[in-house]
C-alpha positions as CSV (number, residue, x, y, z in Angstrom):
1,M,0.0,0.0,0.0
2,E,1.3,3.4,-0.9
3,A,2.6,5.6,1.9
4,Y,0.1,8.4,1.2
5,K,-2.8,5.9,1.6
6,Q,-1.6,4.8,5.0
7,E,-1.2,8.4,6.0
8,F,-4.7,9.2,4.7
9,I,-6.3,6.4,6.8
10,E,-4.6,7.8,9.9
11,F,-5.6,11.3,8.9
12,M,-9.3,10.2,8.6
13,V,-9.1,8.7,12.1
14,D,-7.4,11.8,13.6
15,C,-10.0,14.1,12.1
16,Q,-12.8,11.8,13.2
17,A,-14.0,11.7,9.6
18,L,-13.9,7.9,9.8
19,K,-15.7,6.6,12.9
20,F,-16.4,3.1,14.2
21,G,-19.4,2.1,16.2
22,D,-23.1,1.6,15.4
23,F,-24.5,3.9,12.7
24,T,-27.7,3.9,10.6
25,L,-27.0,5.0,7.0
26,K,-29.3,6.9,4.7
27,S,-30.0,3.6,3.0
28,G,-31.3,2.2,6.3
29,R,-28.3,-0.2,6.7
30,K,-26.8,-0.6,10.1
31,S,-23.1,-0.1,9.7
32,P,-20.1,-0.5,12.1
33,F,-18.3,2.4,10.4
34,F,-19.2,5.8,9.1
35,M,-17.4,8.3,6.8
36,N,-18.2,12.0,7.1
37,A,-16.2,14.5,5.1
38,G,-17.9,17.3,7.0
39,A,-15.5,16.6,9.8
40,Y,-12.6,18.4,8.0
41,V,-13.1,21.9,9.4
42,T,-9.7,23.5,9.9
43,G,-7.3,25.1,7.4
44,S,-4.6,22.5,7.9
45,Q,-7.1,19.6,7.7
46,L,-8.5,21.0,4.4
47,K,-5.1,21.6,3.0
48,K,-4.1,18.0,3.7
49,L,-7.4,16.7,2.3
50,G,-6.8,18.5,-1.0
51,E,-3.3,17.0,-1.2
52,Y,-4.5,13.5,-0.7
53,Y,-7.1,13.9,-3.4
54,A,-4.6,15.5,-5.7
55,K,-2.1,12.6,-5.3
56,A,-4.8,10.0,-5.8
57,I,-6.2,11.8,-8.9
58,H,-2.7,12.2,-10.3
59,D,-1.9,8.5,-9.7
60,V,-5.2,7.3,-11.4
61,Y,-6.0,9.9,-14.0
62,G,-2.7,11.7,-14.6
63,D,-3.0,15.3,-15.9
64,D,-5.5,14.5,-18.6
65,F,-8.3,16.8,-17.3
66,D,-9.3,20.4,-17.1
67,V,-12.0,20.7,-14.5
68,L,-12.7,19.3,-11.0
69,F,-16.4,19.1,-10.4
70,G,-17.6,18.7,-6.8
71,P,-21.3,18.2,-6.4
72,A,-23.0,20.4,-3.7
73,Y,-22.7,20.5,-0.9
74,K,-19.7,18.5,0.5
75,G,-18.1,18.3,-2.9
76,I,-17.7,22.1,-3.1
77,P,-14.9,22.6,-0.6
78,I,-13.3,19.3,-1.7
79,G,-13.1,20.5,-5.3
80,V,-11.7,23.9,-4.2
81,V,-8.9,22.5,-2.0
82,T,-8.0,19.8,-4.5
83,A,-7.6,22.4,-7.3
84,V,-5.3,24.4,-5.0
85,A,-3.3,21.3,-4.1
86,Y,-3.0,20.2,-7.7
87,S,-1.5,23.5,-8.7
88,E,1.0,23.4,-5.8
89,L,2.0,19.7,-6.2
90,Y,2.0,19.3,-10.0
91,G,2.2,22.8,-11.4
92,K,-1.0,22.3,-13.4
93,E,-3.8,24.8,-13.2
94,V,-7.2,23.1,-13.2
95,R,-10.5,24.8,-12.7
96,Y,-13.2,24.0,-10.2
97,C,-16.9,23.8,-10.7
98,S,-19.9,22.9,-8.6
99,D,-23.6,22.8,-9.0
100,R,-26.1,24.8,-7.0
101,K,-29.0,23.0,-5.3
102,E,-31.1,26.0,-6.3
103,E,-30.5,28.1,-9.4
104,K,-29.4,31.7,-8.8
105,D,-31.5,34.0,-11.0
106,H,-29.7,37.4,-10.3
107,G,-26.3,39.0,-10.4
108,A,-23.3,38.4,-12.7
109,D,-22.9,34.8,-11.6
110,K,-26.5,33.7,-12.0
111,G,-27.2,30.2,-13.1
112,S,-26.9,26.6,-11.9
113,F,-23.1,26.4,-11.2
114,L,-20.4,27.9,-9.0
115,G,-16.8,28.5,-10.0
116,S,-15.8,28.0,-13.6
117,N,-18.3,27.6,-16.4
118,L,-18.1,24.3,-18.2
119,K,-17.0,24.6,-21.9
120,D,-17.2,22.4,-24.9
121,G,-14.3,20.1,-25.0
122,D,-13.6,20.2,-21.2
123,R,-12.3,17.0,-19.6
124,V,-13.9,16.7,-16.2
125,I,-13.0,14.7,-13.0
126,M,-16.0,14.3,-10.6
127,I,-15.0,14.5,-7.0
128,E,-16.9,13.4,-3.9
129,D,-16.5,12.3,-0.3
130,V,-18.0,8.9,-0.4
131,T,-20.8,7.2,-2.4
132,T,-23.1,4.4,-1.2
133,S,-26.0,4.3,-3.6
134,G,-24.7,6.6,-6.5
135,K,-27.7,8.8,-6.1
136,S,-25.7,12.0,-6.3
137,M,-24.2,11.0,-9.7
138,E,-27.8,10.4,-10.9
139,E,-28.6,14.0,-10.1
140,T,-25.2,15.5,-11.1
141,V,-24.1,13.8,-14.4
142,P,-27.1,15.1,-16.4
143,K,-26.4,18.6,-15.2
144,V,-22.7,18.4,-16.2
145,K,-23.4,16.9,-19.6
146,G,-26.3,19.3,-20.2
147,A,-24.1,22.3,-19.6
148,A,-21.6,21.7,-22.4
149,A,-20.1,19.0,-24.6
150,V,-17.8,17.8,-22.0
151,T,-16.1,14.4,-21.4
152,I,-16.3,13.0,-17.9
153,K,-12.9,11.2,-17.4
154,G,-13.7,9.7,-14.0
155,L,-14.8,10.0,-10.4
156,M,-12.6,10.1,-7.3
157,V,-14.0,9.5,-3.8
158,S,-12.1,9.4,-0.5
159,L,-13.4,6.0,0.6
160,N,-14.7,3.0,-1.3
161,R,-17.1,1.3,1.2
162,M,-16.9,-1.9,-1.0
163,E,-20.6,-2.7,-0.5
164,K,-23.5,-3.3,-2.8
165,G,-25.2,-0.3,-4.3
166,T,-28.8,-0.8,-5.7
167,G,-27.9,-4.3,-7.0
168,D,-25.2,-6.8,-6.5
169,K,-22.3,-4.6,-7.6
170,S,-20.6,-1.8,-5.7
171,A,-21.9,1.7,-6.0
172,L,-18.7,2.7,-7.8
173,D,-19.0,-0.2,-10.3
174,E,-22.6,0.6,-10.9
175,I,-21.7,4.2,-11.7
176,K,-19.0,3.1,-14.1
177,E,-21.4,0.7,-15.8
178,R,-24.2,3.2,-16.0
179,Y,-22.3,6.3,-17.2
180,G,-19.2,4.8,-18.9
181,F,-16.5,6.6,-16.9
182,D,-13.9,5.2,-14.5
183,T,-14.3,5.4,-10.8
184,A,-11.7,5.3,-8.0
185,A,-11.1,6.0,-4.4
186,I,-8.1,7.2,-2.3
187,V,-8.5,4.1,-0.2
188,N,-11.0,1.3,0.2
189,M,-12.2,-0.4,3.4
190,A,-10.1,-3.5,2.8
191,E,-7.0,-1.2,3.0
192,V,-8.4,0.5,6.1
193,V,-8.9,-2.8,7.9
194,E,-5.5,-4.1,6.7
195,H,-3.8,-1.0,8.2
196,L,-5.7,-0.7,11.5
197,Y,-6.6,-4.2,12.5
198,N,-4.7,-5.1,15.7
199,N,-2.1,-2.5,14.7
200,P,-1.8,0.1,17.5
201,Y,-2.0,3.7,16.4
202,K,-1.1,6.4,18.9
203,G,-1.3,3.8,21.6
204,Q,-4.7,2.5,20.7
205,V,-6.0,-0.4,18.7
206,I,-8.7,1.2,16.4
207,I,-10.0,-2.1,15.0
208,D,-9.8,-4.9,17.5
209,D,-11.2,-8.5,17.1
210,T,-14.7,-7.5,18.2
211,L,-14.9,-4.6,15.6
212,K,-13.3,-6.8,13.0
213,A,-16.0,-9.4,13.5
214,A,-18.7,-6.7,13.2
215,I,-17.2,-5.4,9.9
216,D,-16.9,-9.0,8.6
217,E,-20.6,-9.6,9.4
218,Y,-21.6,-6.4,7.7
219,Y,-19.7,-7.5,4.5
220,N,-21.3,-10.9,4.7
221,Q,-24.6,-9.1,4.3
222,Y,-23.8,-6.1,2.1
223,G,-20.3,-6.7,0.7
224,V,-19.7,-7.2,-3.0
225,K,-18.4,-10.5,-4.2
């Protein structure tokens, strides 16, 4: 596993963006872990978050894109900090764009989007925190493709939960199959478990035998084969 992935797992734990316990997801599933990108709230945390996304995007997609698109609301700050980090780390200027939940009908920036306008020929990387059902892409992809003749190169999320979406495939695989663009994550849950299971971090075992058993049981029910 790449060093930045191990660092990112520890970073999620430090920021309490990745928590373990008993959680009820939007889907109704009872999960022993929960990912919340809203936990990144300080300047230093957001700076690091952008750097991890930028490194993962560079590893997977290279420099073959023009725009980072972060769906509202959590995708907005992620898109901004990743665009900044990409410029600093790789010397490439990429634009950021996000949608508005409600269209603005006044002022010089009225319309359905924030940030850069989408233009014909743009190559777009979609960027999100985590996806379980793919519902956000269902809402966002038509907006992006309806705005201009763009090519969506792929999607990057922070954590691949590695569980079924609406069918028997993972949400990321369902998105790839439905829309025809690649999907990727900075880390997946198998890597999280590999790094944290019975491996003390700052004097504490984050995933012990009891939690590991709960995670295994969750994947017995909801995991992808």
